[in-house]
Every structure is written in structure tokens, then in C-alpha cells.
């Protein structure tokens, strides 16, 4: 099986986390006898950007004739690489990218275990409606929203979806601004947003740009009452380590490595603990959301899909088996279930909202998976955190 992930460049840490999670799933399955008696092996391919992703996946498909490519985390990379796998009738398994068009092109050999942009946005919108607005105690007409996002497929998809949602809640969107995720200075963007004085900022960022924007928010005195990220950079340990106590109070809507264990099946509770144990021993740090995304995607494939296939090396047989999978919520360590629709999208990838509290991410929404209550609404000033 080919693992095509960003092992270099700005997404390298995320790509490695995704791979580590997938590899732990491979280890557990192999230790239990493999898939239909066969041991699972991986071929690593560096896909740090769309162009190299296409080149490398084309090369490895031609050389290895692998029936499955596990890829790509980034929506932009996936949208470039997936036509290659589709053309070659190779199964593409996406466990990280959220752009809606990934599963909207009628592809026959694509599966996505990850949520969509609409599901991410749904978590943020539910949080705003059920938790944020009651705590702010402001008239809706006085609540303003600024949306800030990287300009790739991931950011655009999230921004478009969340804008419709907040407008449906009756809230005023005062800004919807994009930027290059490779930027080294976002001061002008920060000042532009500051001039709009938003109550809530909704952001879709990767790791380096999440840290940069937040640093420059602090430097320029941009202080919204609420800040909600959309996975990516704000769910990454790098963000928490870089920002320290200033990260406290920040929300992020995606999925979580630390849902309430009661939301998991008894079997998955044990598996989840083993994943955390192995990753911590390997990297000497807690599991991230991306580790669990990688694990969940690969676990779905190796435990729920391939055992149902008449021939687990035949793409057509694999896709037929995937259509039969119906695992309830709690079957994956982030609380998700698995049921693919006709487009290959997992319909049971429900959003989870976390918050940085005491320099750790804790799950605060929805209640069925939460381990803590939302705090710091509204956010205190920068010098009071």
C-alpha cells in the first residue's frame, strides 16, 4: 500500500503524524494476523505539494502496481492526485482533506473517512448557537463575524460554508479574507480585520500560518471575544507550544484524539488507549488529532473494509466491500462511525469542538463526547491570560 503524504515542507509534521497513526493501525492488524492472513506493508511517498504529489504517485503506481493509495491530508494535494488514482483504477483513501469537491466528482475509486468542510463548519456553528451566544449575552445584531482563511481548497471550502451558516443564524459577517499559507507577514491582514472590530473570528489555517496570524494578532492588539479555528493548525501541538498561555480559550472544530471514552465502544476504548501508548512511546508527546485521523482512516480500511472484500488486492472488490460497511458511532477513536455514501464520503464523521484550556486541548462540544465545559467566553485581554 502506498502512503503519499507531505513528509517535507510546511505540512511535514502533520504528514508524519498522519503516517504514524496509520502505521500503528497497520501494526495492530498485522499482530492480529493481518488481512485475510496477509501482512500489510507500506511504501512511503513524499507528497508535499500538488505537483510533486502527482509525479510521485504516478511513479509508484507504475512501478509497484499498488491497489491502494493512502493520501493526502491537504485538499489541494488530494484534488491533484486523486485524478491520477482514478484514471489508473486505484483506490484513493483520504483521511485528512475536507474540501467538498473531493467527493463530488463522481469518482468510483475514492473513499474519504474524514469530515467535509460542511461538517467542520457544523461544529463551529453548533458551538456558536448553543454555547457562545448564551455566554456572550449580546443581542444578535451586535455580534459580528470575521472569517479568515488560507486561500487553498481547504480554506475556501470552509469559509464559504461557514459564512452561509453564520448568516443563517442571523449574525453579521464583516469580513471574509484569504491569504497565502506560505506568507511570512500577515500584518496588513490583521490590521484590516482589526479595523472591522469583529466579535468572533473563524479561521481555517495550517500550522505555520496559524501561529503567524495569532502572533501578529497579539502584536497588533486584535482581540476578538471568541476565536474558533477549523482543525489544521489550531488543533496541532505546535500551536499550543508556540502560543503558550495565549492559546488558552481558543476553540477548534474538527475531530479529536481525546473524546470522552464513554462515547466509544468497549473494544475501541481499549484500542484507543493502545494507540496513545504506542504513539507516546514513539514520539514522546501526546497524540494529536492528525495521528487519530491517520489511524482512523487506516483502521477503517484494514478492519472494516478489506476483510469484507472477496479480493483485498482488487480495487473493484475493495470498493464493493466499502459500500457494505456500516459501523456505528464510537467505532473509531474520535467517536466516529463508518458508513460510506455513493460518493465515497463517510457520513458518520461527526464534528467535534475542542478548546485550549491550561495549555491542553479538551473536548467541549457536543455534550456526548465532551470531557470539559467551554470557558473563557468572552476571551480576556492579551495581558490577562
Short mmCIF file of C-alpha atoms in Angstrom, two decimals:
data_model
loop_
_atom_site.label_atom_id
_atom_site.label_comp_id
_atom_site.label_asym_id
_atom_site.label_seq_id
_atom_site.Cartn_x
_atom_site.Cartn_y
_atom_site.Cartn_z
CA UNK A 1 0.00 0.00 0.00
CA UNK A 2 1.26 3.48 -0.89
CA UNK A 3 1.30 6.21 1.75
CA UNK A 4 1.53 9.54 -0.10
CA UNK A 5 1.71 12.30 2.50
CA UNK A 6 3.62 15.58 2.98
CA UNK A 7 6.82 14.41 4.67
CA UNK A 8 8.67 17.64 3.79
CA UNK A 9 7.71 21.30 3.55
CA UNK A 10 5.27 23.25 5.70
CA UNK A 11 2.96 20.26 6.32
CA UNK A 12 5.71 17.81 7.22
CA UNK A 13 4.84 17.47 10.91
CA UNK A 14 1.18 16.88 10.10
CA UNK A 15 2.07 14.38 7.38
CA UNK A 16 4.31 12.46 9.76
CA UNK A 17 1.56 12.38 12.39
CA UNK A 18 -0.89 11.04 9.83
CA UNK A 19 1.61 8.36 8.83
CA UNK A 20 2.39 7.41 12.42
CA UNK A 21 -1.32 6.92 13.13
CA UNK A 22 -1.77 4.81 10.01
CA UNK A 23 1.31 2.77 10.84
CA UNK A 24 0.04 1.98 14.33
CA UNK A 25 -3.16 0.66 12.72
CA UNK A 26 -1.01 -1.48 10.40
CA UNK A 27 0.98 -2.82 13.37
CA UNK A 28 -2.12 -3.79 15.34
CA UNK A 29 -3.71 -5.52 12.36
CA UNK A 30 -0.54 -7.39 11.46
CA UNK A 31 -0.05 -8.53 15.06
CA UNK A 32 -3.58 -9.97 14.94
CA UNK A 33 -2.83 -11.94 11.78
CA UNK A 34 -3.07 -9.34 9.04
CA UNK A 35 -5.83 -9.01 6.47
CA UNK A 36 -7.12 -12.44 5.48
CA UNK A 37 -3.82 -13.90 6.60
CA UNK A 38 -1.68 -11.40 4.67
CA UNK A 39 0.69 -8.95 6.34
CA UNK A 40 0.17 -5.31 5.37
CA UNK A 41 3.21 -3.38 4.10
CA UNK A 42 3.63 0.34 3.35
CA UNK A 43 5.55 2.27 0.71
CA UNK A 44 6.20 5.89 1.74
CA UNK A 45 5.96 8.65 -0.86
CA UNK A 46 6.60 12.34 -0.18
CA UNK A 47 3.73 14.50 -1.49
CA UNK A 48 4.44 17.99 -0.09
CA UNK A 49 2.58 19.84 -2.86
CA UNK A 50 0.21 19.06 -5.75
CA UNK A 51 2.88 18.87 -8.46
CA UNK A 52 5.23 16.53 -6.62
CA UNK A 53 2.29 14.52 -5.32
CA UNK A 54 1.15 13.82 -8.89
CA UNK A 55 4.68 12.96 -10.05
CA UNK A 56 5.42 10.61 -7.16
CA UNK A 57 2.06 8.84 -7.15
CA UNK A 58 2.27 8.32 -10.92
CA UNK A 59 5.74 6.85 -10.47
CA UNK A 60 4.89 4.47 -7.64
CA UNK A 61 1.67 3.25 -9.30
CA UNK A 62 3.65 2.43 -12.45
CA UNK A 63 6.42 0.66 -10.52
CA UNK A 64 4.57 -1.09 -7.72
CA UNK A 65 1.07 -1.56 -9.19
CA UNK A 66 -0.33 -0.94 -5.70
CA UNK A 67 -4.16 -1.20 -5.48
CA UNK A 68 -4.49 1.46 -2.73
CA UNK A 69 -3.03 4.93 -2.16
CA UNK A 70 -3.45 6.48 1.30
CA UNK A 71 -3.31 10.23 0.70
CA UNK A 72 -3.03 13.28 1.11
CA UNK A 73 -4.15 15.38 4.14
CA UNK A 74 -4.18 18.61 2.08
CA UNK A 75 -7.25 19.27 -0.06
CA UNK A 76 -5.14 20.93 -2.78
CA UNK A 77 -2.84 17.91 -2.99
CA UNK A 78 -5.76 15.48 -2.98
CA UNK A 79 -7.55 17.32 -5.78
CA UNK A 80 -4.42 17.00 -7.93
CA UNK A 81 -3.52 13.41 -7.04
CA UNK A 82 -6.94 11.74 -6.97
CA UNK A 83 -7.49 12.03 -10.76
CA UNK A 84 -4.28 10.01 -11.14
CA UNK A 85 -5.54 7.21 -8.91
CA UNK A 86 -8.99 7.31 -10.53
CA UNK A 87 -7.55 7.10 -14.04
CA UNK A 88 -5.47 4.09 -13.01
CA UNK A 89 -8.42 2.46 -11.20
CA UNK A 90 -6.52 2.54 -7.91
CA UNK A 91 -8.40 3.11 -4.63
CA UNK A 92 -7.66 6.50 -3.05
CA UNK A 93 -8.26 6.63 0.71
CA UNK A 94 -8.38 10.22 2.04
CA UNK A 95 -8.25 10.62 5.81
CA UNK A 96 -7.45 14.32 6.21
CA UNK A 97 -8.70 16.68 3.48
CA UNK A 98 -12.09 18.38 3.87
CA UNK A 99 -12.83 20.18 0.56
CA UNK A 100 -16.34 19.16 -0.54
CA UNK A 101 -15.42 18.74 -4.21
CA UNK A 102 -13.18 15.78 -3.35
CA UNK A 103 -16.23 13.51 -3.18
CA UNK A 104 -18.37 15.49 -5.62
CA UNK A 105 -16.75 14.47 -8.91
CA UNK A 106 -18.37 11.08 -9.43
CA UNK A 107 -15.15 9.13 -8.84
CA UNK A 108 -15.61 5.37 -8.49
CA UNK A 109 -12.38 4.58 -6.63
CA UNK A 110 -12.29 7.18 -3.85
CA UNK A 111 -13.09 6.84 -0.15
CA UNK A 112 -12.93 9.58 2.47
CA UNK A 113 -13.15 8.79 6.18
CA UNK A 114 -12.57 12.44 7.14
CA UNK A 115 -15.30 15.04 7.65
CA UNK A 116 -16.21 17.58 4.97
CA UNK A 117 -15.98 21.36 5.23
CA UNK A 118 -19.71 21.41 5.93
CA UNK A 119 -19.25 19.05 8.88
CA UNK A 120 -16.38 21.15 10.28
CA UNK A 121 -18.49 24.26 9.89
CA UNK A 122 -21.41 22.49 11.55
CA UNK A 123 -19.36 22.00 14.70
CA UNK A 124 -18.43 25.68 14.86
CA UNK A 125 -21.98 26.80 14.14
CA UNK A 126 -23.43 24.48 16.75
CA UNK A 127 -20.95 25.80 19.30
CA UNK A 128 -21.85 29.41 18.48
CA UNK A 129 -25.59 28.75 18.70
CA UNK A 130 -25.62 26.53 21.80
CA UNK A 131 -22.71 27.84 23.85
CA UNK A 132 -21.17 31.09 22.61
CA UNK A 133 -24.22 33.32 22.10
CA UNK A 134 -25.75 32.48 25.51
CA UNK A 135 -22.42 33.19 27.22
CA UNK A 136 -21.78 36.46 25.37
CA UNK A 137 -25.23 37.76 26.37
CA UNK A 138 -25.25 40.11 23.40
CA UNK A 139 -28.05 40.97 21.02
CA UNK A 140 -27.53 39.09 17.74
CA UNK A 141 -27.47 42.36 15.83
CA UNK A 142 -24.36 43.37 17.77
CA UNK A 143 -22.43 40.14 17.10
CA UNK A 144 -20.10 40.45 14.12
CA UNK A 145 -18.09 37.72 12.42
CA UNK A 146 -14.74 37.83 10.61
CA UNK A 147 -13.73 34.80 8.55
CA UNK A 148 -10.00 34.39 7.84
CA UNK A 149 -8.71 31.51 5.76
CA UNK A 150 -5.80 30.22 3.75
CA UNK A 151 -6.52 30.56 0.05
CA UNK A 152 -6.32 26.89 -0.94
CA UNK A 153 -9.19 24.47 -1.43
CA UNK A 154 -9.42 23.71 2.30
CA UNK A 155 -9.73 27.34 3.36
CA UNK A 156 -12.08 28.37 0.56
CA UNK A 157 -14.44 25.48 1.20
CA UNK A 158 -14.62 26.13 4.93
CA UNK A 159 -15.06 29.88 4.51
CA UNK A 160 -17.89 29.55 2.02
CA UNK A 161 -19.74 27.00 4.14
CA UNK A 162 -19.35 28.78 7.44
CA UNK A 163 -20.41 32.15 6.01
CA UNK A 164 -23.75 30.71 4.90
CA UNK A 165 -24.18 29.17 8.33
CA UNK A 166 -23.49 32.26 10.40
CA UNK A 167 -25.74 34.34 8.17
CA UNK A 168 -28.48 31.77 8.71
CA UNK A 169 -28.02 32.32 12.45
CA UNK A 170 -28.74 35.99 11.88
CA UNK A 171 -25.18 37.17 12.50
CA UNK A 172 -23.36 39.85 10.52
CA UNK A 173 -20.26 38.86 8.53
CA UNK A 174 -17.99 41.92 8.41
CA UNK A 175 -15.02 40.26 6.68
CA UNK A 176 -14.17 37.15 4.69
CA UNK A 177 -10.44 37.39 3.91
CA UNK A 178 -7.99 34.92 2.40
CA UNK A 179 -4.19 34.73 2.45
CA UNK A 180 -1.31 32.59 1.19
CA UNK A 181 -0.48 29.89 3.75
CA UNK A 182 3.22 30.37 2.93
CA UNK A 183 3.13 34.05 3.88
CA UNK A 184 5.79 35.35 6.24
CA UNK A 185 3.95 38.54 7.21
CA UNK A 186 0.19 38.91 7.74
CA UNK A 187 0.29 42.32 9.42
CA UNK A 188 -1.81 44.07 6.78
CA UNK A 189 -4.47 41.36 7.00
CA UNK A 190 -4.51 41.57 10.80
CA UNK A 191 -4.88 45.35 10.70
CA UNK A 192 -7.67 45.09 8.15
CA UNK A 193 -9.57 42.67 10.40
CA UNK A 194 -8.85 44.80 13.45
CA UNK A 195 -10.48 47.75 11.71
CA UNK A 196 -13.73 45.72 11.49
CA UNK A 197 -13.66 45.00 15.26
CA UNK A 198 -15.23 41.52 14.98
CA UNK A 199 -16.82 39.81 17.97
CA UNK A 200 -15.88 36.35 16.68
CA UNK A 201 -13.07 35.26 14.36
CA UNK A 202 -13.48 32.00 12.45
CA UNK A 203 -10.20 30.80 10.95
CA UNK A 204 -9.07 27.98 8.65
CA UNK A 205 -5.29 27.62 8.75
CA UNK A 206 -2.44 25.18 8.53
CA UNK A 207 0.30 25.06 11.18
CA UNK A 208 2.80 27.80 10.36
CA UNK A 209 0.19 30.33 9.23
CA UNK A 210 -1.97 29.66 12.30
CA UNK A 211 0.96 30.57 14.54
CA UNK A 212 1.93 33.59 12.43
CA UNK A 213 -1.57 35.07 12.30
CA UNK A 214 -2.06 34.56 16.03
CA UNK A 215 1.32 36.09 16.88
CA UNK A 216 0.55 39.14 14.79
CA UNK A 217 -2.95 39.41 16.26
CA UNK A 218 -1.31 39.78 19.65
CA UNK A 219 1.31 42.22 18.37
CA UNK A 220 -1.31 44.45 16.74
CA UNK A 221 -3.84 44.23 19.56
CA UNK A 222 -6.56 42.42 17.62
CA UNK A 223 -8.60 40.89 20.45
CA UNK A 224 -11.91 39.25 19.48
CA UNK A 225 -14.23 37.95 22.18
CA UNK A 226 -14.15 34.47 20.61
CA UNK A 227 -11.68 32.69 18.30
CA UNK A 228 -12.63 29.43 16.55
CA UNK A 229 -10.24 27.53 14.28
CA UNK A 230 -11.10 24.73 11.87
CA UNK A 231 -8.73 21.89 12.67
CA UNK A 232 -5.41 22.18 10.83
CA UNK A 233 -3.04 24.47 12.69
CA UNK A 234 -5.22 25.19 15.70
CA UNK A 235 -5.55 21.51 16.61
CA UNK A 236 -1.81 20.92 16.39
CA UNK A 237 0.51 20.73 19.38
CA UNK A 238 2.82 23.21 17.62
CA UNK A 239 0.19 25.92 18.02
CA UNK A 240 -0.23 25.25 21.73
CA UNK A 241 3.52 25.12 22.33
CA UNK A 242 4.19 28.28 20.32
CA UNK A 243 1.44 30.35 21.91
CA UNK A 244 1.65 29.02 25.46
CA UNK A 245 -0.94 30.58 27.78
CA UNK A 246 -2.13 32.85 24.95
CA UNK A 247 -3.65 29.81 23.21
CA UNK A 248 -5.97 29.23 26.16
CA UNK A 249 -9.58 29.93 25.25
CA UNK A 250 -9.14 29.21 21.53
CA UNK A 251 -11.68 26.76 20.08
CA UNK A 252 -11.17 24.50 17.09
CA UNK A 253 -13.79 22.47 15.22
CA UNK A 254 -12.71 19.23 13.56
CA UNK A 255 -12.28 15.91 15.37
CA UNK A 256 -10.41 14.94 18.50
CA UNK A 257 -7.91 12.47 19.83
CA UNK A 258 -9.36 12.86 23.31
CA UNK A 259 -13.13 12.35 23.24
CA UNK A 260 -14.91 11.08 26.32
CA UNK A 261 -14.18 7.31 26.44
CA UNK A 262 -17.86 6.65 27.17
CA UNK A 263 -18.59 7.71 23.58
CA UNK A 264 -16.55 4.74 22.29
CA UNK A 265 -17.42 1.07 22.08
CA UNK A 266 -15.75 -1.09 24.72
CA UNK A 267 -13.43 -2.59 22.10
CA UNK A 268 -12.47 0.81 20.73
CA UNK A 269 -11.74 2.13 24.21
CA UNK A 270 -9.02 -0.50 24.52
CA UNK A 271 -7.70 0.14 21.01
CA UNK A 272 -7.66 3.90 21.60
CA UNK A 273 -5.57 3.52 24.72
CA UNK A 274 -3.12 1.29 22.86
CA UNK A 275 -2.78 3.86 20.05
CA UNK A 276 -1.97 6.60 22.56
CA UNK A 277 0.50 4.34 24.37
CA UNK A 278 2.38 3.43 21.19
CA UNK A 279 2.48 6.94 19.79
CA UNK A 280 3.70 8.43 23.08
CA UNK A 281 6.44 5.81 23.26
CA UNK A 282 7.44 6.60 19.67
CA UNK A 283 7.37 10.42 19.73
CA UNK A 284 7.42 11.24 23.45
CA UNK A 285 4.42 13.55 23.20
CA UNK A 286 0.62 13.20 23.34
CA UNK A 287 -1.30 12.08 20.27
CA UNK A 288 -2.58 14.83 18.00
CA UNK A 289 -5.81 15.00 16.04
CA UNK A 290 -3.82 14.18 12.89
CA UNK A 291 -2.46 10.97 14.44
CA UNK A 292 -6.01 9.84 15.12
CA UNK A 293 -7.18 10.87 11.65
CA UNK A 294 -4.43 8.74 10.13
CA UNK A 295 -5.19 5.83 12.44
CA UNK A 296 -8.94 6.06 11.84
CA UNK A 297 -8.57 6.05 8.08
CA UNK A 298 -6.24 3.07 8.03
CA UNK A 299 -8.18 1.17 10.72
CA UNK A 300 -11.34 1.62 8.67
CA UNK A 301 -9.63 0.18 5.63
CA UNK A 302 -7.86 -2.73 7.32
CA UNK A 303 -10.54 -3.74 9.84
CA UNK A 304 -13.86 -2.76 8.31
CA UNK A 305 -13.37 -2.72 4.53
CA UNK A 306 -10.72 -5.18 3.32
CA UNK A 307 -11.97 -8.16 5.38
CA UNK A 308 -15.29 -7.87 3.51
CA UNK A 309 -13.62 -7.86 0.08
CA UNK A 310 -13.55 -11.06 -1.95
CA UNK A 311 -10.10 -9.98 -3.12
CA UNK A 312 -8.46 -7.33 -0.87
CA UNK A 313 -5.93 -6.56 -3.63
CA UNK A 314 -8.55 -5.79 -6.30
CA UNK A 315 -9.80 -2.15 -6.37
CA UNK A 316 -13.27 -3.06 -7.66
CA UNK A 317 -13.68 -5.66 -4.92
CA UNK A 318 -12.46 -3.16 -2.31
CA UNK A 319 -15.00 -0.54 -3.36
CA UNK A 320 -17.81 -3.11 -3.35
CA UNK A 321 -16.82 -4.08 0.20
CA UNK A 322 -16.69 -0.43 1.31
CA UNK A 323 -20.30 0.04 0.27
CA UNK A 324 -21.30 -2.71 2.73
CA UNK A 325 -19.60 -1.16 5.79
CA UNK A 326 -21.93 0.15 8.49
CA UNK A 327 -20.10 0.65 11.77
CA UNK A 328 -21.93 2.70 14.46
CA UNK A 329 -20.72 5.87 16.15
CA UNK A 330 -17.97 5.02 18.62
CA UNK A 331 -16.26 2.56 16.26
CA UNK A 332 -13.27 4.89 15.74
CA UNK A 333 -11.16 6.57 18.46
CA UNK A 334 -12.51 10.05 17.65
CA UNK A 335 -16.07 8.85 18.24
CA UNK A 336 -16.96 8.43 14.58
CA UNK A 337 -18.71 5.56 12.88
CA UNK A 338 -18.24 4.43 9.28
CA UNK A 339 -20.86 4.42 6.54
CA UNK A 340 -19.88 5.46 3.03
CA UNK A 341 -22.45 7.04 0.72
CA UNK A 342 -22.47 6.62 -3.05
CA UNK A 343 -19.77 9.31 -3.43
CA UNK A 344 -17.36 7.56 -1.06
CA UNK A 345 -17.92 10.02 1.79
CA UNK A 346 -18.11 8.77 5.36
CA UNK A 347 -21.46 10.06 6.58
CA UNK A 348 -20.73 9.26 10.23
CA UNK A 349 -17.73 11.60 10.62
CA UNK A 350 -19.37 13.95 13.09
CA UNK A 351 -17.71 17.24 14.11
CA UNK A 352 -16.12 17.73 17.50
CA UNK A 353 -15.11 21.04 19.07
CA UNK A 354 -12.07 21.32 21.31
CA UNK A 355 -10.74 24.22 23.35
CA UNK A 356 -7.27 25.04 24.62
CA UNK A 357 -7.51 25.03 28.41
CA UNK A 358 -4.45 25.13 30.68
CA UNK A 359 -2.28 24.60 27.58
CA UNK A 360 -4.09 21.36 26.66
CA UNK A 361 -6.82 20.60 24.14
CA UNK A 362 -10.02 19.31 25.74
CA UNK A 363 -13.31 18.35 24.08
CA UNK A 364 -16.13 20.78 24.92
CA UNK A 365 -18.83 20.11 22.29
CA UNK A 366 -21.14 18.31 21.68
CA UNK A 367 -22.00 17.03 25.15
CA UNK A 368 -21.99 13.33 24.23
CA UNK A 369 -18.24 13.37 23.54
CA UNK A 370 -17.20 16.28 25.81
CA UNK A 371 -14.74 15.97 28.67
CA UNK A 372 -14.99 19.61 29.84
CA UNK A 373 -17.17 22.71 29.62
CA UNK A 374 -16.35 25.75 27.46
CA UNK A 375 -14.57 28.51 29.36
CA UNK A 376 -13.09 31.99 28.74
CA UNK A 377 -16.11 33.34 26.85
CA UNK A 378 -15.56 36.18 26.27
CA UNK A 379 -11.78 35.94 25.94
CA UNK A 380 -9.85 38.11 28.40
CA UNK A 381 -7.38 40.68 27.07
CA UNK A 382 -3.94 39.55 25.94
CA UNK A 383 -2.28 40.71 29.16
CA UNK A 384 -4.80 38.83 31.31
CA UNK A 385 -4.38 35.28 30.01
#
